Amino acid sequence: MPTLVMKFGGTSVANLDRIARAAKRVAYEVAKGYDVIVIVSAMSGKTNEMVGWVNETSPLYDAREYDAVVSSGENVTAGLMALRLQEMDIPARSWQGWQVPVKTTSAHSSARIKEIPTDNISAKFGEGMRVAIVAGFQGVSSEGRITTLGRGGSDTTAVAFAAAFGAERCDIYTDVDGIYTTDPRITSKARKLDKISFEEMLELASLGAKVLQTRSVELAMRFKVKLRVLSSFEEPSDTAGTLVCDEEEIMESKAVAGVAYSRDEAKMTLISVADRPGIAAAIFGPLAEAGVNVDMIVQNISEDGRTDMTFSCPVDQVLRAQSALQAAAANDSINYHELVTDEGVAKVSIVGIGMRSHAGVAAKMFATLRDEGVNIKVITTSEIKVSVLIDRKYMELAVQALHDAFDLDKT
Ligand code: ADP
Ligand code: ASP
Ligand code: MG
């Protein structure tokens, strides 16, 4: 029988009624003849709550124990979904990551899936089971410890299962009815897209559009998984949602396809570091070792052999960054005059493969922000995106203004 992967995010399994509604959705596909692999998230809010508990208990926590705690929300929903389906007389059972086993790297809290053996679940399908429910977001390392795949990681679990089982499609059920030109919560002018290219979705996701985890888009692109994002609150239809597909399948060719934002960024500046060969390695090496995800980097011009180095990172990693830099200073591998931290910034980005052929896109972005009186603190660009760091209080305004300026509400 053909296999379908259906992933239900936190809001789609937020309580028993929602789980029942999702189960009906699964039953609909089972009735069509699919063997279904359901990937579930934790009930909405649960993972955040557990992350809070971990931080409160141990601010510079052991990531192995963080994973042990925060992976548990998915176990609850997987079991409940299996029970609900059994109540509907559909043969179903749950799997935790380690039972499959979803084998991952040992990079706790941001592990990557290395392998998903299919024999275990396939054998059960062979015995008449119709639905395998797998706890998303989690796996097991070669050391036998529970790992998690980073926030939003159930999307990646879903795509990885679709690839491993050669599923006909991977449907990501969430609380919006597809992928929009920007987060529909920021502007009501956001427009739903029927299709979006892997490349653009990859950029949007990595720049903060959390509708899909970045790694899930990467995997779908690499393994040619047919990936669809749709709402779990709407009636079933074969054309619902947004399809993530190859560039060639898309007719629309605008310079900009979407606007993404990342709200909780921090900007850190090392004032007056020695401008010598190896200084960047001496700063960013320890930050990487401490697990800080450095994003934008700017080095000032130097004066009298000293310079300022600015970088951005997620605001919840500031403590780790500070302690890594202080330790590097204490063992004399770097020396700086002062470390200045601005925890009140956000990143806003425009993305589009059309930028490759349209000139003046960045200039138009900067002019739009100027007209709104928004000061730009840091800029980075690539072939298909421009990102700026700005004061967080202007983030919504910037997204709305850019969405208007690039006519994203119009087809
Ligand atoms: P789930 O819990 O189902 O995984 P998420 O909260 O992770 O859901 O992702 C869905 C959310 O992503 C939406 O509610 C929306 O606010 C946000 N989002 C951000 N950018 C976009 C976009 N471009 N299109 C659609 N949703 C977006
Ligand atoms: N529950 C996890 C999170 O909130 C994984 C997911 O929902 O995708 O990040
Ligand atoms: Mg998500």
Short mmCIF file of C-alpha atoms and ligand atoms in Angstrom, two decimals:
data_model
loop_
_atom_site.label_atom_id
_atom_site.label_comp_id
_atom_site.label_asym_id
_atom_site.label_seq_id
_atom_site.Cartn_x
_atom_site.Cartn_y
_atom_site.Cartn_z
CA MET A 1 0.00 0.00 0.00
CA PRO A 2 1.22 3.55 -0.64
CA THR A 3 2.53 5.38 2.40
CA LEU A 4 1.61 8.87 3.48
CA VAL A 5 3.29 10.92 6.20
CA MET A 6 1.05 13.30 8.15
CA LYS A 7 2.61 15.64 10.71
CA PHE A 8 0.51 17.46 13.30
CA GLY A 9 2.05 20.48 14.99
CA GLY A 10 1.44 21.66 18.54
CA THR A 11 -1.79 23.56 17.97
CA SER A 12 -3.22 20.62 16.01
CA VAL A 13 -2.80 18.34 19.05
CA ALA A 14 -3.27 21.01 21.74
CA ASN A 15 -5.98 19.08 23.62
CA LEU A 16 -8.03 15.89 23.39
CA ASP A 17 -10.61 17.45 21.04
CA ARG A 18 -7.90 18.56 18.64
CA ILE A 19 -6.28 15.12 18.78
CA ALA A 20 -9.66 13.60 17.94
CA ARG A 21 -10.02 15.99 15.01
CA ALA A 22 -6.53 15.11 13.75
CA ALA A 23 -7.33 11.40 14.14
CA LYS A 24 -10.38 11.87 11.90
CA ARG A 25 -8.09 13.36 9.32
CA VAL A 26 -5.85 10.32 9.57
CA ALA A 27 -8.87 8.00 9.26
CA TYR A 28 -9.85 9.80 6.05
CA GLU A 29 -6.48 8.97 4.48
CA VAL A 30 -6.53 5.39 5.83
CA ALA A 31 -9.93 4.95 4.17
CA LYS A 32 -8.36 6.06 0.89
CA GLY A 33 -5.99 3.10 1.21
CA TYR A 34 -2.83 4.64 2.62
CA ASP A 35 -0.60 3.20 5.30
CA VAL A 36 -0.06 6.32 7.37
CA ILE A 37 2.91 7.42 9.43
CA VAL A 38 1.78 10.15 11.79
CA ILE A 39 4.40 12.42 13.31
CA VAL A 40 3.22 14.38 16.32
CA SER A 41 4.51 17.43 18.15
CA ALA A 42 3.97 18.09 21.83
CA MET A 43 0.74 19.87 22.80
CA SER A 44 1.25 23.59 22.12
CA GLY A 45 3.04 25.38 24.94
CA LYS A 46 4.38 22.20 26.53
CA THR A 47 7.87 22.34 25.04
CA ASN A 48 8.20 26.02 25.99
CA GLU A 49 7.13 25.23 29.51
CA MET A 50 9.77 22.51 29.81
CA VAL A 51 12.50 24.72 28.30
CA GLY A 52 11.58 27.25 31.00
CA TRP A 53 11.93 24.63 33.73
CA VAL A 54 15.35 23.62 32.45
CA ASN A 55 16.59 27.23 32.28
CA GLU A 56 15.30 27.95 35.74
CA THR A 57 17.01 24.89 37.18
CA SER A 58 20.31 25.29 35.35
CA PRO A 59 21.00 28.36 33.17
CA LEU A 60 24.09 26.81 31.50
CA TYR A 61 22.44 23.40 31.41
CA ASP A 62 23.87 20.04 30.34
CA ALA A 63 22.30 19.66 26.88
CA ARG A 64 21.87 15.89 27.36
CA GLU A 65 19.52 16.49 30.26
CA TYR A 66 17.79 19.33 28.39
CA ASP A 67 16.97 16.78 25.68
CA ALA A 68 15.82 14.20 28.23
CA VAL A 69 13.32 16.74 29.56
CA VAL A 70 12.07 18.60 26.48
CA SER A 71 11.63 15.50 24.30
CA SER A 72 8.95 14.18 26.61
CA GLY A 73 6.02 16.26 25.35
CA GLU A 74 5.90 14.30 22.10
CA ASN A 75 5.66 10.99 23.97
CA VAL A 76 2.35 12.04 25.47
CA THR A 77 0.71 13.06 22.20
CA ALA A 78 1.99 9.96 20.37
CA GLY A 79 0.37 7.66 22.92
CA LEU A 80 -2.86 9.64 23.00
CA MET A 81 -3.11 9.67 19.20
CA ALA A 82 -2.65 5.87 19.14
CA LEU A 83 -5.37 5.43 21.75
CA ARG A 84 -7.77 7.73 19.88
CA LEU A 85 -7.26 5.80 16.62
CA GLN A 86 -7.70 2.46 18.40
CA GLU A 87 -11.02 3.79 19.75
CA MET A 88 -11.97 4.35 16.11
CA ASP A 89 -11.11 0.70 15.35
CA ILE A 90 -8.04 1.64 13.34
CA PRO A 91 -5.03 -0.59 14.12
CA ALA A 92 -2.41 1.85 15.39
CA ARG A 93 0.54 2.02 17.76
CA SER A 94 3.02 4.61 18.94
CA TRP A 95 6.80 4.72 18.72
CA GLN A 96 9.21 6.91 20.61
CA GLY A 97 12.27 7.96 18.65
CA TRP A 98 14.62 5.44 20.28
CA GLN A 99 12.24 2.56 19.55
CA VAL A 100 12.33 3.05 15.76
CA PRO A 101 15.25 3.88 16.26
CA VAL A 102 15.71 7.38 14.82
CA LYS A 103 19.53 7.45 14.88
CA THR A 104 21.00 10.92 15.23
CA THR A 105 24.29 12.69 15.82
CA SER A 106 25.24 13.50 19.41
CA ALA A 107 24.78 17.28 18.95
CA HIS A 108 22.30 17.58 21.78
CA SER A 109 19.44 20.07 21.29
CA SER A 110 20.29 20.37 17.59
CA ALA A 111 20.98 16.79 16.53
CA ARG A 112 20.78 15.66 12.91
CA ILE A 113 19.10 12.47 11.77
CA LYS A 114 21.63 9.98 10.41
CA GLU A 115 19.44 6.98 9.73
CA ILE A 116 15.90 5.70 10.08
CA PRO A 117 15.68 1.90 9.77
CA THR A 118 12.29 1.02 8.28
CA ASP A 119 12.10 -2.71 9.07
CA ASN A 120 10.50 -2.35 12.48
CA ILE A 121 7.54 -0.22 11.34
CA SER A 122 7.25 -1.92 7.93
CA ALA A 123 6.89 -5.29 9.64
CA LYS A 124 3.94 -3.97 11.64
CA PHE A 125 2.30 -2.58 8.49
CA GLY A 126 2.78 -6.08 7.07
CA GLU A 127 0.86 -7.49 10.03
CA GLY A 128 -2.13 -5.25 9.38
CA MET A 129 -1.32 -2.15 11.39
CA ARG A 130 -2.56 0.90 9.46
CA VAL A 131 -1.10 3.82 11.37
CA ALA A 132 2.34 4.21 12.98
CA ILE A 133 2.47 7.21 15.27
CA VAL A 134 5.98 8.47 15.89
CA ALA A 135 6.97 11.07 18.47
CA GLY A 136 8.54 13.89 16.48
CA PHE A 137 11.55 16.04 17.40
CA GLN A 138 13.49 13.22 19.11
CA GLY A 139 16.03 10.53 18.40
CA VAL A 140 18.83 8.59 19.99
CA SER A 141 22.61 9.09 19.72
CA SER A 142 25.17 6.34 19.22
CA GLU A 143 25.93 6.76 22.94
CA GLY A 144 22.36 5.70 23.63
CA ARG A 145 21.23 9.12 24.88
CA ILE A 146 17.97 10.81 23.88
CA THR A 147 18.53 13.71 21.48
CA THR A 148 16.31 16.45 20.06
CA LEU A 149 16.46 18.04 16.63
CA GLY A 150 16.15 21.74 17.54
CA ARG A 151 12.96 23.76 17.97
CA GLY A 152 10.37 22.95 15.35
CA GLY A 153 12.14 19.64 14.75
CA SER A 154 9.02 17.53 14.23
CA ASP A 155 8.85 18.93 10.70
CA THR A 156 12.24 17.37 10.08
CA THR A 157 11.19 14.06 11.62
CA ALA A 158 8.24 14.05 9.21
CA VAL A 159 10.27 14.73 6.08
CA ALA A 160 12.95 12.23 7.13
CA PHE A 161 10.30 9.52 7.55
CA ALA A 162 8.76 10.42 4.19
CA ALA A 163 12.19 10.02 2.58
CA ALA A 164 13.02 6.79 4.42
CA PHE A 165 9.68 5.14 3.59
CA GLY A 166 9.39 6.56 0.06
CA ALA A 167 6.08 8.17 1.03
CA GLU A 168 3.85 9.53 -1.69
CA ARG A 169 3.65 12.87 0.14
CA CYS A 170 4.51 14.55 3.41
CA ASP A 171 1.64 16.68 4.71
CA ILE A 172 2.48 19.19 7.44
CA TYR A 173 -0.69 20.13 9.32
CA THR A 174 -0.47 23.39 11.20
CA ASP A 175 -2.54 26.37 12.38
CA VAL A 176 -2.36 28.33 9.12
CA ASP A 177 -3.70 27.11 5.78
CA GLY A 178 -0.38 27.28 3.96
CA ILE A 179 2.79 29.26 3.43
CA TYR A 180 2.26 33.00 3.08
CA THR A 181 4.26 35.89 1.66
CA THR A 182 4.98 36.71 5.29
CA ASP A 183 3.71 35.61 8.69
CA PRO A 184 -0.07 36.25 8.49
CA ARG A 185 0.06 37.21 12.18
CA ILE A 186 2.12 40.31 11.30
CA THR A 187 0.01 41.64 8.44
CA SER A 188 -3.46 40.75 7.22
CA LYS A 189 -2.20 41.59 3.73
CA ALA A 190 -0.04 38.45 3.73
CA ARG A 191 -1.04 36.33 0.73
CA LYS A 192 -1.19 32.55 0.66
CA LEU A 193 1.02 30.95 -1.97
CA ASP A 194 -0.10 27.88 -3.93
CA LYS A 195 3.52 26.93 -4.50
CA ILE A 196 6.91 28.03 -3.28
CA SER A 197 10.35 26.86 -4.40
CA PHE A 198 12.57 24.81 -2.12
CA GLU A 199 15.28 27.48 -2.39
CA GLU A 200 13.01 30.30 -1.27
CA MET A 201 11.41 28.28 1.51
CA LEU A 202 14.86 27.25 2.71
CA GLU A 203 15.92 30.90 3.00
CA LEU A 204 12.63 32.00 4.59
CA ALA A 205 12.86 29.20 7.15
CA SER A 206 16.49 29.84 7.99
CA LEU A 207 15.71 33.55 8.38
CA GLY A 208 13.00 32.89 10.91
CA ALA A 209 9.74 31.83 9.18
CA LYS A 210 9.01 29.05 11.60
CA VAL A 211 6.22 27.48 9.56
CA LEU A 212 8.80 24.83 8.55
CA GLN A 213 12.06 23.95 10.26
CA THR A 214 14.99 24.75 7.94
CA ARG A 215 16.40 21.25 8.05
CA SER A 216 13.07 19.77 6.92
CA VAL A 217 13.17 21.85 3.75
CA GLU A 218 16.79 20.85 3.13
CA LEU A 219 15.90 17.17 3.43
CA ALA A 220 12.81 17.50 1.23
CA MET A 221 14.92 19.18 -1.44
CA ARG A 222 17.63 16.58 -1.25
CA PHE A 223 15.38 13.52 -1.23
CA LYS A 224 12.70 14.95 -3.54
CA VAL A 225 9.94 14.64 -0.97
CA LYS A 226 6.62 16.10 -2.05
CA LEU A 227 6.02 18.52 0.80
CA ARG A 228 2.71 20.24 1.53
CA VAL A 229 1.75 22.65 4.33
CA LEU A 230 -1.93 22.87 5.21
CA SER A 231 -4.38 23.56 8.01
CA SER A 232 -5.71 20.87 10.29
CA PHE A 233 -8.82 22.99 10.86
CA GLU A 234 -10.17 22.87 7.32
CA GLU A 235 -12.11 20.19 5.50
CA PRO A 236 -9.96 17.66 3.59
CA SER A 237 -9.19 18.60 -0.02
CA ASP A 238 -6.48 17.46 -2.41
CA THR A 239 -5.59 20.99 -3.49
CA ALA A 240 -5.46 22.64 -0.07
CA GLY A 241 -2.38 24.31 1.31
CA THR A 242 0.96 25.20 -0.23
CA LEU A 243 3.22 22.86 -2.13
CA VAL A 244 6.98 23.27 -1.71
CA CYS A 245 8.48 22.31 -5.08
CA ASP A 246 11.22 22.88 -7.64
CA GLU A 247 11.77 26.35 -9.04
CA GLU A 248 10.80 25.19 -12.55
CA GLU A 249 7.26 24.38 -11.43
CA ILE A 250 6.54 27.98 -10.45
CA MET A 251 5.09 30.55 -12.84
CA GLU A 252 5.28 33.64 -10.65
CA SER A 253 8.54 35.51 -11.03
CA LYS A 254 8.76 38.43 -8.65
CA ALA A 255 11.99 39.86 -7.35
CA VAL A 256 10.83 39.21 -3.80
CA ALA A 257 8.75 36.18 -2.79
CA GLY A 258 8.47 36.77 0.92
CA VAL A 259 9.50 38.63 4.07
CA ALA A 260 10.80 36.79 7.13
CA TYR A 261 11.69 37.97 10.58
CA SER A 262 13.46 36.67 13.61
CA ARG A 263 12.29 38.50 16.69
CA ASP A 264 14.63 37.42 19.46
CA GLU A 265 18.09 38.38 18.31
CA ALA A 266 20.94 39.97 20.21
CA LYS A 267 23.82 42.09 18.94
CA MET A 268 27.14 41.76 20.73
CA THR A 269 30.18 43.96 20.14
CA LEU A 270 33.71 43.36 21.34
CA ILE A 271 35.20 46.83 21.63
CA SER A 272 38.85 47.22 20.78
CA VAL A 273 40.25 43.80 20.01
CA ALA A 274 43.74 43.43 18.51
CA ASP A 275 43.48 43.40 14.69
CA ARG A 276 45.84 40.50 13.98
CA PRO A 277 45.76 37.32 11.91
CA GLY A 278 43.73 34.70 13.76
CA ILE A 279 41.59 37.09 15.79
CA ALA A 280 38.32 35.96 14.17
CA ALA A 281 39.20 32.32 14.83
CA ALA A 282 40.11 33.17 18.43
CA ILE A 283 36.69 34.80 18.95
CA PHE A 284 34.37 32.57 16.96
CA GLY A 285 36.06 29.25 17.76
CA PRO A 286 35.14 29.36 21.47
CA LEU A 287 31.65 30.65 20.60
CA ALA A 288 31.09 27.66 18.30
CA GLU A 289 32.38 25.28 20.96
CA ALA A 290 29.95 26.78 23.44
CA GLY A 291 27.10 26.06 21.00
CA VAL A 292 26.40 29.71 20.13
CA ASN A 293 24.82 30.09 16.70
CA VAL A 294 26.53 33.20 15.41
CA ASP A 295 24.68 34.74 12.49
CA MET A 296 25.76 38.14 11.16
CA ILE A 297 29.36 39.31 11.63
CA VAL A 298 30.83 42.76 11.04
CA GLN A 299 34.41 43.79 11.63
CA ASN A 300 35.10 47.52 11.72
CA ILE A 301 38.05 49.16 10.03
CA SER A 302 40.98 49.17 12.37
CA GLU A 303 42.65 52.09 14.07
CA ASP A 304 46.06 51.82 15.69
CA GLY A 305 46.00 48.06 15.24
CA ARG A 306 42.72 47.59 17.12
CA THR A 307 39.19 47.05 15.84
CA ASP A 308 35.61 46.36 16.97
CA MET A 309 33.96 43.05 16.16
CA THR A 310 30.16 42.82 16.09
CA PHE A 311 28.06 39.69 15.74
CA SER A 312 24.47 38.62 16.26
CA CYS A 313 23.08 35.49 17.89
CA PRO A 314 19.76 34.32 19.36
CA VAL A 315 18.99 36.27 22.52
CA ASP A 316 18.73 33.11 24.62
CA GLN A 317 22.38 32.32 23.84
CA VAL A 318 23.77 35.61 25.19
CA LEU A 319 24.74 34.09 28.52
CA ARG A 320 26.65 31.29 26.82
CA ALA A 321 28.36 33.76 24.48
CA GLN A 322 29.37 36.03 27.34
CA SER A 323 30.83 33.21 29.38
CA ALA A 324 32.72 31.77 26.37
CA LEU A 325 34.25 35.18 25.57
CA GLN A 326 35.12 35.87 29.20
CA ALA A 327 36.83 32.49 29.41
CA ALA A 328 38.78 33.21 26.21
CA ALA A 329 39.88 36.55 27.69
CA ALA A 330 40.84 34.90 30.98
CA ASN A 331 43.22 32.51 29.20
CA ASP A 332 44.62 35.39 27.10
CA SER A 333 43.55 34.00 23.71
CA ILE A 334 41.72 37.30 23.11
CA ASN A 335 41.73 40.65 24.82
CA TYR A 336 39.14 43.37 24.46
CA HIS A 337 38.25 46.60 26.12
CA GLU A 338 34.55 45.96 26.62
CA LEU A 339 31.75 43.58 25.59
CA VAL A 340 28.56 45.48 24.74
CA THR A 341 25.33 43.53 24.42
CA ASP A 342 22.10 44.79 22.84
CA GLU A 343 19.33 42.31 23.57
CA GLY A 344 16.64 44.40 21.86
CA VAL A 345 17.14 43.69 18.17
CA ALA A 346 15.31 41.72 15.49
CA LYS A 347 16.27 40.57 12.03
CA VAL A 348 14.07 41.31 9.01
CA SER A 349 14.82 39.75 5.63
CA ILE A 350 13.47 39.78 2.09
CA VAL A 351 13.84 36.62 0.01
CA GLY A 352 13.36 35.82 -3.66
CA ILE A 353 15.05 33.89 -6.44
CA GLY A 354 14.01 36.78 -8.70
CA MET A 355 16.70 38.89 -7.01
CA ARG A 356 19.26 37.10 -9.15
CA SER A 357 17.93 38.97 -12.19
CA HIS A 358 16.38 42.13 -10.68
CA ALA A 359 18.71 44.99 -9.78
CA GLY A 360 18.07 47.53 -7.02
CA VAL A 361 16.19 45.26 -4.64
CA ALA A 362 18.45 45.98 -1.66
CA ALA A 363 18.39 49.73 -2.37
CA LYS A 364 14.59 49.66 -2.39
CA MET A 365 14.58 47.82 0.93
CA PHE A 366 16.88 50.40 2.52
CA ALA A 367 14.82 53.31 1.13
CA THR A 368 11.63 51.75 2.48
CA LEU A 369 13.12 51.46 5.96
CA ARG A 370 14.49 55.00 5.74
CA ASP A 371 11.00 56.33 4.89
CA GLU A 372 9.68 54.62 8.04
CA GLY A 373 12.50 56.12 10.13
CA VAL A 374 13.96 52.69 10.92
CA ASN A 375 17.69 52.65 11.55
CA ILE A 376 19.65 49.69 10.18
CA LYS A 377 22.32 48.30 12.52
CA VAL A 378 23.80 45.45 10.46
CA ILE A 379 23.23 44.27 6.87
CA THR A 380 23.99 40.93 5.22
CA THR A 381 23.15 39.76 1.72
CA SER A 382 23.33 36.64 -0.39
CA GLU A 383 22.24 35.86 -3.94
CA ILE A 384 18.57 35.54 -3.00
CA LYS A 385 18.16 37.47 0.26
CA VAL A 386 18.89 40.72 2.07
CA SER A 387 18.76 40.82 5.88
CA VAL A 388 18.94 43.74 8.28
CA LEU A 389 19.22 43.96 12.03
CA ILE A 390 16.98 46.66 13.52
CA ASP A 391 15.49 47.67 16.87
CA ARG A 392 12.93 45.05 17.86
CA LYS A 393 10.25 47.68 18.46
CA TYR A 394 10.20 48.46 14.70
CA MET A 395 10.04 44.85 13.56
CA GLU A 396 6.33 44.65 12.72
CA LEU A 397 6.41 48.05 11.07
CA ALA A 398 9.39 47.02 8.93
CA VAL A 399 7.77 43.75 7.82
CA GLN A 400 4.54 45.52 6.89
CA ALA A 401 6.30 48.33 5.04
CA LEU A 402 8.47 45.91 3.04
CA HIS A 403 5.48 43.71 2.25
CA ASP A 404 3.73 46.81 0.82
CA ALA A 405 6.81 48.15 -0.96
CA PHE A 406 7.36 44.91 -2.88
CA ASP A 407 3.62 44.51 -3.67
CA LEU A 408 3.54 41.08 -2.09
CA ASP A 409 -0.22 41.26 -1.56
CA LYS A 410 -0.71 41.32 -5.34
CA THR A 411 -0.29 38.36 -7.68
P1 ADP B 1 3.30 24.01 14.42
O1 ADP B 1 3.11 24.04 15.89
O2 ADP B 1 2.13 23.46 13.69
O3 ADP B 1 4.59 23.38 14.02
P2 ADP B 1 4.45 26.62 14.08
O4 ADP B 1 4.02 27.62 15.10
O5 ADP B 1 5.79 26.00 14.24
O6 ADP B 1 3.32 25.53 13.97
O7 ADP B 1 4.40 27.27 12.62
C1 ADP B 1 3.22 27.86 12.16
C2 ADP B 1 3.32 29.37 12.35
O8 ADP B 1 4.33 29.89 11.50
C3 ADP B 1 2.09 30.14 11.92
O9 ADP B 1 1.13 30.19 12.96
C4 ADP B 1 2.65 31.52 11.57
O10 ADP B 1 2.45 32.45 12.62
C5 ADP B 1 4.14 31.28 11.42
N1 ADP B 1 4.68 31.77 10.15
C6 ADP B 1 5.81 32.50 10.02
N2 ADP B 1 6.03 32.82 8.77
C7 ADP B 1 5.05 32.26 8.03
C8 ADP B 1 4.75 32.23 6.64
N3 ADP B 1 5.53 32.84 5.74
N4 ADP B 1 3.64 31.57 6.23
C9 ADP B 1 2.87 30.95 7.14
N5 ADP B 1 3.09 30.94 8.47
C10 ADP B 1 4.17 31.58 8.93
N1 ASP B 2 7.69 20.39 20.30
C1 ASP B 2 8.91 20.84 19.65
C2 ASP B 2 8.98 22.35 19.67
O1 ASP B 2 8.06 23.00 20.17
C3 ASP B 2 9.06 20.29 18.26
C4 ASP B 2 7.99 20.71 17.29
O2 ASP B 2 6.90 21.10 17.69
O3 ASP B 2 8.24 20.62 16.08
O4 ASP B 2 9.93 22.92 19.22
MG MG B 3 6.57 24.08 13.97
#
